[in-house]
Short mmCIF file of C-alpha atoms and ligand atoms in Angstrom, two decimals:
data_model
loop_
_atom_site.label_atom_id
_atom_site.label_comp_id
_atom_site.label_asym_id
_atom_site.label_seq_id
_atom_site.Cartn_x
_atom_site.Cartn_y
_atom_site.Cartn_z
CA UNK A 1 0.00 0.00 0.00
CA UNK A 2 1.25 3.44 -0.82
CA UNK A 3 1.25 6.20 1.53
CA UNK A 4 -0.47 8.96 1.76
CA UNK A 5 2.76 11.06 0.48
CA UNK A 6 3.54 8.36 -2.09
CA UNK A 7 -0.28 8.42 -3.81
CA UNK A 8 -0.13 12.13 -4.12
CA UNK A 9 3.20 12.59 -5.78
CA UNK A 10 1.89 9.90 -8.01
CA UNK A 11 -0.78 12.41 -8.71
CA UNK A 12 1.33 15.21 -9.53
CA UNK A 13 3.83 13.31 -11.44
CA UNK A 14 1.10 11.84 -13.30
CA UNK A 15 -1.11 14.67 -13.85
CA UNK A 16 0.91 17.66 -13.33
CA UNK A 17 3.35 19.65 -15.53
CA UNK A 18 7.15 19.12 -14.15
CA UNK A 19 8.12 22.54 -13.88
CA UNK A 20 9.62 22.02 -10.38
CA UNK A 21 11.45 19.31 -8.79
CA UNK A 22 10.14 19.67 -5.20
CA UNK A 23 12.01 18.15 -2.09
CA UNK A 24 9.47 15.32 -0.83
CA UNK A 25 7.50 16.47 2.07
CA UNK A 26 4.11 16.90 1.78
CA UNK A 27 2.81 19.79 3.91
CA UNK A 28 -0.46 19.81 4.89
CA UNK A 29 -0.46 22.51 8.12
CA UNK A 30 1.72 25.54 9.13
CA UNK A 31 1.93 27.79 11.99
CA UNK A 32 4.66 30.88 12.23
CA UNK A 33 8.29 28.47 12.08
CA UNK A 34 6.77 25.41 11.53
CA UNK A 35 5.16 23.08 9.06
CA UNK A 36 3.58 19.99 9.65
CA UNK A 37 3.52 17.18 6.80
CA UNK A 38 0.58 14.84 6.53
CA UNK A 39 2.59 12.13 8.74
CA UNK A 40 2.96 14.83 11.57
CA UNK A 41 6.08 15.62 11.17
CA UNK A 42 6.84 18.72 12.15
CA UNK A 43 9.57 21.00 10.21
CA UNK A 44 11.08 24.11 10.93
CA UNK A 45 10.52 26.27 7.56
CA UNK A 46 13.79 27.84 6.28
CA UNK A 47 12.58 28.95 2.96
CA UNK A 48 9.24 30.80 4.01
CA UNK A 49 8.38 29.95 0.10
CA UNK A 50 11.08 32.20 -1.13
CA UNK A 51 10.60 35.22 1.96
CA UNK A 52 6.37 35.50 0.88
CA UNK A 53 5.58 33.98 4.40
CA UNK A 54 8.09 36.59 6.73
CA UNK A 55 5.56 37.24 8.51
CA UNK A 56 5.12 33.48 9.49
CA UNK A 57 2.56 31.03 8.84
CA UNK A 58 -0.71 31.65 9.13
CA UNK A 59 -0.19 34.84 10.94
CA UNK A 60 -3.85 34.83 12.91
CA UNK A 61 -4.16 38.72 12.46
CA UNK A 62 -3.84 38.51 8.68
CA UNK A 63 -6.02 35.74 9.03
CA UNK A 64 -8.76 37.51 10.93
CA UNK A 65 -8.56 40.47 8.28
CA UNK A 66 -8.61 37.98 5.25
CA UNK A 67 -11.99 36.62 6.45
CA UNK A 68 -13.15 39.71 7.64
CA UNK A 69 -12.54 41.22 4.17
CA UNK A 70 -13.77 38.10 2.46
CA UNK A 71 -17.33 38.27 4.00
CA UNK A 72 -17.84 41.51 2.94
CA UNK A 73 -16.36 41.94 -0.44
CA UNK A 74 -13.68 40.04 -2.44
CA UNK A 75 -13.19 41.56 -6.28
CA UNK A 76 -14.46 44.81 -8.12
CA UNK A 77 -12.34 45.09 -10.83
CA UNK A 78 -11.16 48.26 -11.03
CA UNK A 79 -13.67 49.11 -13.33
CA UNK A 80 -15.67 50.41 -10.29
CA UNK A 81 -13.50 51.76 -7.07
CA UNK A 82 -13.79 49.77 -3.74
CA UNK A 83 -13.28 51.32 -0.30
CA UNK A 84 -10.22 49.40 0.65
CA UNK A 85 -7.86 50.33 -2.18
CA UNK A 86 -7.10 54.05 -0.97
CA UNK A 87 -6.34 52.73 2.27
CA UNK A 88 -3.72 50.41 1.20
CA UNK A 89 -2.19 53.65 -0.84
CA UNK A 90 -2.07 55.48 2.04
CA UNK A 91 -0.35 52.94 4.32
CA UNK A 92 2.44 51.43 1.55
CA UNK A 93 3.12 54.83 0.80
CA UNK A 94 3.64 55.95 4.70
CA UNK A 95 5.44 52.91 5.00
CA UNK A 96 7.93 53.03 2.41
CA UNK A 97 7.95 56.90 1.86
CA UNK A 98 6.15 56.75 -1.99
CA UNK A 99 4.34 58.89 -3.88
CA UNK A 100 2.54 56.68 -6.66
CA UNK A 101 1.63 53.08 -5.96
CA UNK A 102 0.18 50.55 -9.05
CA UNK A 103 -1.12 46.98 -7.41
CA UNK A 104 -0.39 43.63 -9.29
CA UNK A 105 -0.49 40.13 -8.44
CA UNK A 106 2.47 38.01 -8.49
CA UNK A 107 5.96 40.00 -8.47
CA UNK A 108 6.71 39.03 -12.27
CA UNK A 109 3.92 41.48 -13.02
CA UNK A 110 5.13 44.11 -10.94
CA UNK A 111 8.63 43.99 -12.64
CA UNK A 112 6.55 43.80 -16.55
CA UNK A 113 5.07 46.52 -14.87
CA UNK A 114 7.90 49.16 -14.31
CA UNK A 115 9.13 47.97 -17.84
CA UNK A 116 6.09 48.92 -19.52
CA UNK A 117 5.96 52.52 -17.48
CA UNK A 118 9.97 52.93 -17.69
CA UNK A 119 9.49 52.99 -21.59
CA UNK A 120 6.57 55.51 -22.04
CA UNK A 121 8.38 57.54 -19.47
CA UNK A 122 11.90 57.50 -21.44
CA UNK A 123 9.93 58.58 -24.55
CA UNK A 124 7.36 60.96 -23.08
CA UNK A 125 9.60 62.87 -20.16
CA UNK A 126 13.02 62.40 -21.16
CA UNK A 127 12.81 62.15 -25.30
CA UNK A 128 14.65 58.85 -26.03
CA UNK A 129 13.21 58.48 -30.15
CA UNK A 130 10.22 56.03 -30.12
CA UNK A 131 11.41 52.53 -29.99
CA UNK A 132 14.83 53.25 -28.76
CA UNK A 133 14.97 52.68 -25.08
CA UNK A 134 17.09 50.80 -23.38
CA UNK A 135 17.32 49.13 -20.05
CA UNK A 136 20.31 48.06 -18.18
CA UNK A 137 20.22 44.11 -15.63
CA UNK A 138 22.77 42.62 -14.26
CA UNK A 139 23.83 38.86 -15.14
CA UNK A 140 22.59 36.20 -13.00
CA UNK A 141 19.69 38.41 -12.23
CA UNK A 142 16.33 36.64 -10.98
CA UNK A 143 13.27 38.89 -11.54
CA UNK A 144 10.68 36.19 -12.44
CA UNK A 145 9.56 33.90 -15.34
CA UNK A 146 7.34 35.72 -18.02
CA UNK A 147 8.49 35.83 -21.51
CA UNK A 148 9.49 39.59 -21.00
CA UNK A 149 11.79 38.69 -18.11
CA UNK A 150 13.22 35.66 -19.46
CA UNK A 151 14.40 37.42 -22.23
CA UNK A 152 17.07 39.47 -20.11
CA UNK A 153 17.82 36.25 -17.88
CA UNK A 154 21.98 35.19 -18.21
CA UNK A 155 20.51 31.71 -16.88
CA UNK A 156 19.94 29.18 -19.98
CA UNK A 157 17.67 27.08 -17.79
CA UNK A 158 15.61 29.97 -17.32
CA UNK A 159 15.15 31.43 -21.24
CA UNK A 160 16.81 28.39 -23.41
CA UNK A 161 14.12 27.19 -25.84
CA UNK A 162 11.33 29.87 -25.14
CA UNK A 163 12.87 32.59 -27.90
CA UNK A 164 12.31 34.51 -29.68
CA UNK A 165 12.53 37.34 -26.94
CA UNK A 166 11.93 41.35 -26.48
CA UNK A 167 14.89 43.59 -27.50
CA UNK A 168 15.72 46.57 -25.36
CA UNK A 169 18.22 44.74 -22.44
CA UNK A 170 21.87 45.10 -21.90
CA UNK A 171 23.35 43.11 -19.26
CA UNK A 172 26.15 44.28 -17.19
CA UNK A 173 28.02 42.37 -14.24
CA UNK A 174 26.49 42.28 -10.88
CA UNK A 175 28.29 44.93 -8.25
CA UNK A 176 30.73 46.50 -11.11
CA UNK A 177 29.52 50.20 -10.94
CA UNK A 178 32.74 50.79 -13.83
CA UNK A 179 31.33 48.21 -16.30
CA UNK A 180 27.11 50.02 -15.80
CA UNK A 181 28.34 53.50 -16.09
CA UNK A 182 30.38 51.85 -19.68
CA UNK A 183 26.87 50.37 -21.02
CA UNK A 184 24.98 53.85 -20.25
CA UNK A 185 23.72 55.38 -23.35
CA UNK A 186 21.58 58.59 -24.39
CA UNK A 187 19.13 55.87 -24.70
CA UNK A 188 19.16 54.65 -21.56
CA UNK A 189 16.21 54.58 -19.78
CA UNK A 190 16.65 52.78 -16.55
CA UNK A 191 18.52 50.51 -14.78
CA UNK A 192 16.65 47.44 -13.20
CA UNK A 193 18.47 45.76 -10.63
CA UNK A 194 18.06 43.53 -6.81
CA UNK A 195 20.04 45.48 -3.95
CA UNK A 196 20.73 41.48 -3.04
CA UNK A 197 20.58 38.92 -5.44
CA UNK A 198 18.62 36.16 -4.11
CA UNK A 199 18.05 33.27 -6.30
CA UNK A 200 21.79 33.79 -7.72
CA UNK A 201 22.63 32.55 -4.00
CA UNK A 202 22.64 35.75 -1.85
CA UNK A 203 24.75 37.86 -3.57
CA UNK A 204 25.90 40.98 -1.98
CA UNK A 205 27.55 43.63 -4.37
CA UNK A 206 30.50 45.21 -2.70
CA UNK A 207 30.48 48.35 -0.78
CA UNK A 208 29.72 51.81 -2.23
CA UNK A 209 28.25 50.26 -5.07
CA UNK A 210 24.97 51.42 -5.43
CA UNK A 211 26.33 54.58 -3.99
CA UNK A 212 28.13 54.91 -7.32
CA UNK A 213 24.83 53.18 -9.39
CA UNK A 214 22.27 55.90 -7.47
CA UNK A 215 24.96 59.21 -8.54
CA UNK A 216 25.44 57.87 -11.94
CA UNK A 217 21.49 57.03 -12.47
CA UNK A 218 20.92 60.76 -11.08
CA UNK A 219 23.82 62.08 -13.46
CA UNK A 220 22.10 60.35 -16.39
CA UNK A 221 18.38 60.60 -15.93
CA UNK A 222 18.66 56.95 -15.21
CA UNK A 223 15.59 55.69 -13.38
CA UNK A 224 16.89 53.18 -10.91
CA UNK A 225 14.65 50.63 -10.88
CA UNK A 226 15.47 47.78 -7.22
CA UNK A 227 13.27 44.56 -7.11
CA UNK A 228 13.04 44.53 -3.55
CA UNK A 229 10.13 41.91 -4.11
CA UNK A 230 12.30 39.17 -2.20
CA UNK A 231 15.01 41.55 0.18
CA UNK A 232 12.08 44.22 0.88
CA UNK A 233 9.46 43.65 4.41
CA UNK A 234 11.83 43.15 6.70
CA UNK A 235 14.02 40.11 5.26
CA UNK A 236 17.45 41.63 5.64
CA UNK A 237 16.57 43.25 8.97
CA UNK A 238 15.45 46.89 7.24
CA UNK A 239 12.09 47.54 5.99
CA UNK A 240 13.63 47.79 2.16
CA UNK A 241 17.54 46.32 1.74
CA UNK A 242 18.23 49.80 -0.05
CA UNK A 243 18.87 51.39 3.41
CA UNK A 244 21.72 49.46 3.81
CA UNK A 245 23.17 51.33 0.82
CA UNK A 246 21.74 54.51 2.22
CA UNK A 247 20.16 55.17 -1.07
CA UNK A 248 17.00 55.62 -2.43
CA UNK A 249 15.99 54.12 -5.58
CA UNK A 250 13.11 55.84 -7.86
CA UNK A 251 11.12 52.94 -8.69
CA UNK A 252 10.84 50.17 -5.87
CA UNK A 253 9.34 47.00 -6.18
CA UNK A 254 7.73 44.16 -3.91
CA UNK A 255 5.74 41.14 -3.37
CA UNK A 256 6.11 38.25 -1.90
CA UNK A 257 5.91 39.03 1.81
CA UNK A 258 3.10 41.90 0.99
CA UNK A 259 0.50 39.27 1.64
CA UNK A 260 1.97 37.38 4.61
CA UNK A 261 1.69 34.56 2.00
CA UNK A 262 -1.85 34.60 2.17
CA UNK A 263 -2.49 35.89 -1.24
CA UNK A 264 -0.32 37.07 -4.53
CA UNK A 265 -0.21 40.55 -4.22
CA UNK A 266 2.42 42.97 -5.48
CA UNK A 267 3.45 47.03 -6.10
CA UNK A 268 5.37 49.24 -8.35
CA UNK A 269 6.00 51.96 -5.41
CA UNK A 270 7.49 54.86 -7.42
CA UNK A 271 8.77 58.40 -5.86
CA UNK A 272 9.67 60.13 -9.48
CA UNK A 273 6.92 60.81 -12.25
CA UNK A 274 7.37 57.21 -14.12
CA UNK A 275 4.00 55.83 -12.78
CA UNK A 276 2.57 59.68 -14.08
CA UNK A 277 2.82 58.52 -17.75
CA UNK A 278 0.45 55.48 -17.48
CA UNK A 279 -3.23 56.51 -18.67
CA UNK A 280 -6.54 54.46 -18.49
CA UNK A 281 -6.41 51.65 -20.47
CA UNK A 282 -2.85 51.41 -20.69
CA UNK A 283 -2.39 48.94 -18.17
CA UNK A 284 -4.15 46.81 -15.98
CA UNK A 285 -4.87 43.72 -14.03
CA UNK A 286 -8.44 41.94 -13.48
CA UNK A 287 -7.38 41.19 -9.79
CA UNK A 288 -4.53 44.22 -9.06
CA UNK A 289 -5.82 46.09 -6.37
CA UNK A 290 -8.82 44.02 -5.58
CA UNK A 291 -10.22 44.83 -1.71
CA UNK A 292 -9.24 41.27 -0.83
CA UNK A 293 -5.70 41.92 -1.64
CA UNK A 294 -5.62 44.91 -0.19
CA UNK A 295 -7.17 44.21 3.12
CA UNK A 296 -4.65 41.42 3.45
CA UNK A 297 -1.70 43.55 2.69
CA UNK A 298 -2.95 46.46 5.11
CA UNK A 299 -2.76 43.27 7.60
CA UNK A 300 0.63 42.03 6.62
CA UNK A 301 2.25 45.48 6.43
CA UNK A 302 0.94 46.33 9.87
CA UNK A 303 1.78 42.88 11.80
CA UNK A 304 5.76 43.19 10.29
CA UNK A 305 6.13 46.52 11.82
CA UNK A 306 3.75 46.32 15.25
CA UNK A 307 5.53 43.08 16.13
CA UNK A 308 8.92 44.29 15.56
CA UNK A 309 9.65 41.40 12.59
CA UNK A 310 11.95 44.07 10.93
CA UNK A 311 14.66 44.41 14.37
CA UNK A 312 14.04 40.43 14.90
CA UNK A 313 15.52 40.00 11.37
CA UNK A 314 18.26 42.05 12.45
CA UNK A 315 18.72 40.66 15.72
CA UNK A 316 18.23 37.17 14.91
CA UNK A 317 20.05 37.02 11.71
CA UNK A 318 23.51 38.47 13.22
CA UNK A 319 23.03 35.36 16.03
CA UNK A 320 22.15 32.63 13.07
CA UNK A 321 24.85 33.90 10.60
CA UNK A 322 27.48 34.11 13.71
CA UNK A 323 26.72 30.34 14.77
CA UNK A 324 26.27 29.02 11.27
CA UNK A 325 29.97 30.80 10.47
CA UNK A 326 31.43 29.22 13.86
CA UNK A 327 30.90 25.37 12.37
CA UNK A 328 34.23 23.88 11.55
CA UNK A 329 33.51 21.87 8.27
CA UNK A 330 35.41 21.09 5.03
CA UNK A 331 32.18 21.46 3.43
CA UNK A 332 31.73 24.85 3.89
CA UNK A 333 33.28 27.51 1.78
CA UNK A 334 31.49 31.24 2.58
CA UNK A 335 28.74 32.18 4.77
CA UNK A 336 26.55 35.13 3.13
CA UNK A 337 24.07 37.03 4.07
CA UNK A 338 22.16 40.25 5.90
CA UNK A 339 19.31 40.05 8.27
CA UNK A 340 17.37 36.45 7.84
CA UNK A 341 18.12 36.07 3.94
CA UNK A 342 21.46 34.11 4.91
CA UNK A 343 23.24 31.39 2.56
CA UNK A 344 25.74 28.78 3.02
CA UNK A 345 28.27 28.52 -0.07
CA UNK A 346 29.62 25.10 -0.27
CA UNK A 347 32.60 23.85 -1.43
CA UNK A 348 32.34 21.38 -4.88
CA UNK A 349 33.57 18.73 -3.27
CA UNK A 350 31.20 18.67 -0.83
CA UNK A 351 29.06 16.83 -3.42
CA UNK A 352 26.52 19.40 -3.76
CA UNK A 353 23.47 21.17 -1.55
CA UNK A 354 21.07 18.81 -2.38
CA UNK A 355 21.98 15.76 0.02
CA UNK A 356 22.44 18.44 2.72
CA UNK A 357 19.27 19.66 2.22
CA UNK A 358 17.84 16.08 2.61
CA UNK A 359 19.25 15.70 5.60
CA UNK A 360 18.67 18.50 7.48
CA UNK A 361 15.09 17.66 6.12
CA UNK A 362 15.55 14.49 8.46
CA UNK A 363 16.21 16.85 11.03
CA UNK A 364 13.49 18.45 10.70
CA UNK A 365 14.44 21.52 8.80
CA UNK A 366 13.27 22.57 5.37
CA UNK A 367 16.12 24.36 3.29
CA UNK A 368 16.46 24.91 -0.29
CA UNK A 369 19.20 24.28 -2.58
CA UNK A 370 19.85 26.98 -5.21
CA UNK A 371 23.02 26.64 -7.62
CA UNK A 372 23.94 23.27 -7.07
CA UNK A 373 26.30 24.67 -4.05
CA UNK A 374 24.75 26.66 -1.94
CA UNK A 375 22.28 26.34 0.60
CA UNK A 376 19.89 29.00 0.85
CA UNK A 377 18.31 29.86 4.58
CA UNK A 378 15.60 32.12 5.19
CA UNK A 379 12.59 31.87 8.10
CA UNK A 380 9.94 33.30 8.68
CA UNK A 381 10.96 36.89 10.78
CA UNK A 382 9.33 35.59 13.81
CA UNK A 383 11.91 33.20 14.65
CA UNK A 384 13.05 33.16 18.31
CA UNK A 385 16.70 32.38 19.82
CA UNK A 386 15.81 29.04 20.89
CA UNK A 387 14.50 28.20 17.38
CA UNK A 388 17.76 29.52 15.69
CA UNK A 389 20.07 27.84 18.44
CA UNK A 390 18.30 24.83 17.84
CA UNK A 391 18.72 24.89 14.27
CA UNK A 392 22.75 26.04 14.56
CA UNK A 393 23.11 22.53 15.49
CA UNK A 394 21.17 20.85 13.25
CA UNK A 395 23.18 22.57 10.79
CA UNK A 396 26.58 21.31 12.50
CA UNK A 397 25.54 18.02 13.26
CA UNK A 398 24.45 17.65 8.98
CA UNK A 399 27.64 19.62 7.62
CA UNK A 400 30.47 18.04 10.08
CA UNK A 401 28.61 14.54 9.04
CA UNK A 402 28.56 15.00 5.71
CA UNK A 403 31.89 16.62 5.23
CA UNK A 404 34.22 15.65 1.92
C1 LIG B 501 10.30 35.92 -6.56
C2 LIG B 501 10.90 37.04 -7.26
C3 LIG B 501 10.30 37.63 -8.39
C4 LIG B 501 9.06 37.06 -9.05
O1 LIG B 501 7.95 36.98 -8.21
P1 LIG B 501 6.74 36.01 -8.60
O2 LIG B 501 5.68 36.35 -7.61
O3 LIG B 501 7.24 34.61 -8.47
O4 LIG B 501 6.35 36.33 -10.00
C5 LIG B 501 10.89 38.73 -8.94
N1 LIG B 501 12.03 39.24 -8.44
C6 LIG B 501 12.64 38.71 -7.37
C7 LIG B 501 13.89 39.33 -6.84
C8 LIG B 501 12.11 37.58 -6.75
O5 LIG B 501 12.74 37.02 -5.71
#
């Protein structure tokens, strides 16, 4: 007889397209660190699906406002207005000190979103000829999966057989301010880039970088675009990862933790006139801004900041990385990170992340691989000391054990 985790990966290997390549736990409960599988095993959740559940799972005041907001009124369109959407204006734009705010759904959309709007702005506000512009990315960038996006992706996994794509992109090295300010142009109309770059393994760019990126964007007429959708809410112990490069950018994005996880919802937050340029019909999205979304988000914003995730992300992420860089092991090569978005680089002959990742699994901690050699950690904000000494040494007992 199979189990009950056996039958259902049947299921989805059977019925479902293999677009991922899931570890195998099947989840059926969560609540703040943890996650239960259908066995009852319980699992302390170092992913938080990619930083959309910071505020932990099933956070019971998001809850309360989801079903509160669900009773009463779920989707408008915004082909009428509902009474939740200024509200949620008013408080992302308090929060992250904005002046124009467009709602989306999944952070993909947010980034098509800025594209779209950095264009029309380059040729209505600062004259690039029609069909001209030009935006700058960085290699091994991760900004999400539609065809746009691809189409600027340095990963072949990511674009490779889904041509032919949108022209427009130059890609410059991540954290080489010499080699941006070499690819600007008269034509260039923004540069769209993550303070940290998460999915390339926690990648921080070396100091007084975007110090140099914000001047030379200013000197240019560059709008600096950051997709803060995974460092922003709180997951690098600041509200947006920008403050740690005491700069501001001019067109901010996030997602992901906007909901708490209980619901895609993402923003193009913009403080210059970009978002001005978009008229009616121009853009839009059948769910983006729906009173749903936005009475979540009002919840999720509010929770990260009254329960002090942002300074617990801080706090808790010095203590993790510290004990995580104290383990003596051959496996390890670098330990990354700021706040709670932490990774652990290791060496290639430490036979890859994968098998570490299974067994810290049996240890009852859920961690993702990401480029074959590095282990990428990141809980929910909530975490407590006890929870991340606990973990430390799950860590040391799987990478002394497993050591090359
Ligand atoms: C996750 C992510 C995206 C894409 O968000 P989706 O909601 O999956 O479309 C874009 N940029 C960054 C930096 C991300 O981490």
């Amino acid at each position: 007889m199979l189990s009950i985790t056996d039958t259902l990966i049947e299921t989805e290997n059977r019925l479902g397209a293999h677009n991922y390549k899931p570890l195998d736990v099947m989840l059926s409960r969560g609540e703040g660190v943890w996650v239960w599988d259908v066995d009852g095993n319980r699992y302390l959740d170092c992913l938080s699906a990619y930083s959309a559940v910071n505020q932990g799972h099933c956070h019971p005041k998001i809850m309360a406002a989801m079903i509160e907001q669900a009773q009463k009124l779920t989707l408008t369109s915004r082909a009428f207005r509902n009474d939740q959407l200024a509200l949620f204006y008013e408080e992302i734009a308090a929060l992250t000190r904005s002046h124009k705010v467009l709602p989306m759904n999944s952070g993909a959309e947010a980034v098509e979103t800025a594209i779209k709007a950095v264009r029309k702005w380059g040729y209505e506000v600062k004259g690039v000829p029609v069909g001209q512009a030009e935006i700058i990315v960085c290699s091994e960038n991760f900004h999400g999966r539609t065809l746009g996006i691809i189409g600027f992706s340095t990963d072949e996994t990511a674009r490779g057989g889904f041509g032919p794509f949108a022209p427009g992109f130059k890609v410059v090295p991540f954290g080489d301010a010499a080699a941006f300010e070499a690819a600007i142009t008269p034509h260039t109309v923004a540069f769209l880039v993550e303070p940290i770059q998460g999915e390339a393994g926690v990648i921080i760019p070396p100091k007084g970088y975007f110090a140099k990126v914000r001047e030379l964007c200013t000197r240019h007429g560059i709008t600096l675009i950051l997709d803060e959708i995974q460092t922003g809410l709180g997951r690098t112990g600041k509200l947006l990862a920008e403050e740690h490069e005491g700069i501001e950018a001019d067109v901010t994005l996030i997602g992901k933790a906007l909901s708490g996880g209980y619901y895609p919802v993402s923003a193009v937050l913009s403080n210059t006139d970009v978002l001005g340029v978009l008229k009616p019909g121009q853009h839009g999205s059948t769910f983006g801004g729906n009173p749903l979304a936005c009475a979540i988000a009002r919840a999720a914003m509010k929770v990260l900041v009254d329960e002090g995730m942002i300074e617990n992300s801080e706090r808790q992420g010095a203590r993790f990385k510290a004990q995580i860089e104290s383990i003596r092991s051959n496996a390890v090569r670098e330990v990354r990170g700021r706040g709670l978005m932490l990774a652990v680089e290791l060496h290639p002959e430490a036979g890859g992340a994968r098998r570490y990742c299974e067994a810290l699994r049996e240890r009852g901690i859920l961690v993702k691989d990401t480029h074959v050699n590095t282990i990428r950690i990141a809980p929910p904000l909530v975490i407590n000391e006890d929870q991340i000494d606990w973990a430390s040494e799950q860590f040391n007992k799987v990478l002394t054990a497993l050591e090359p």
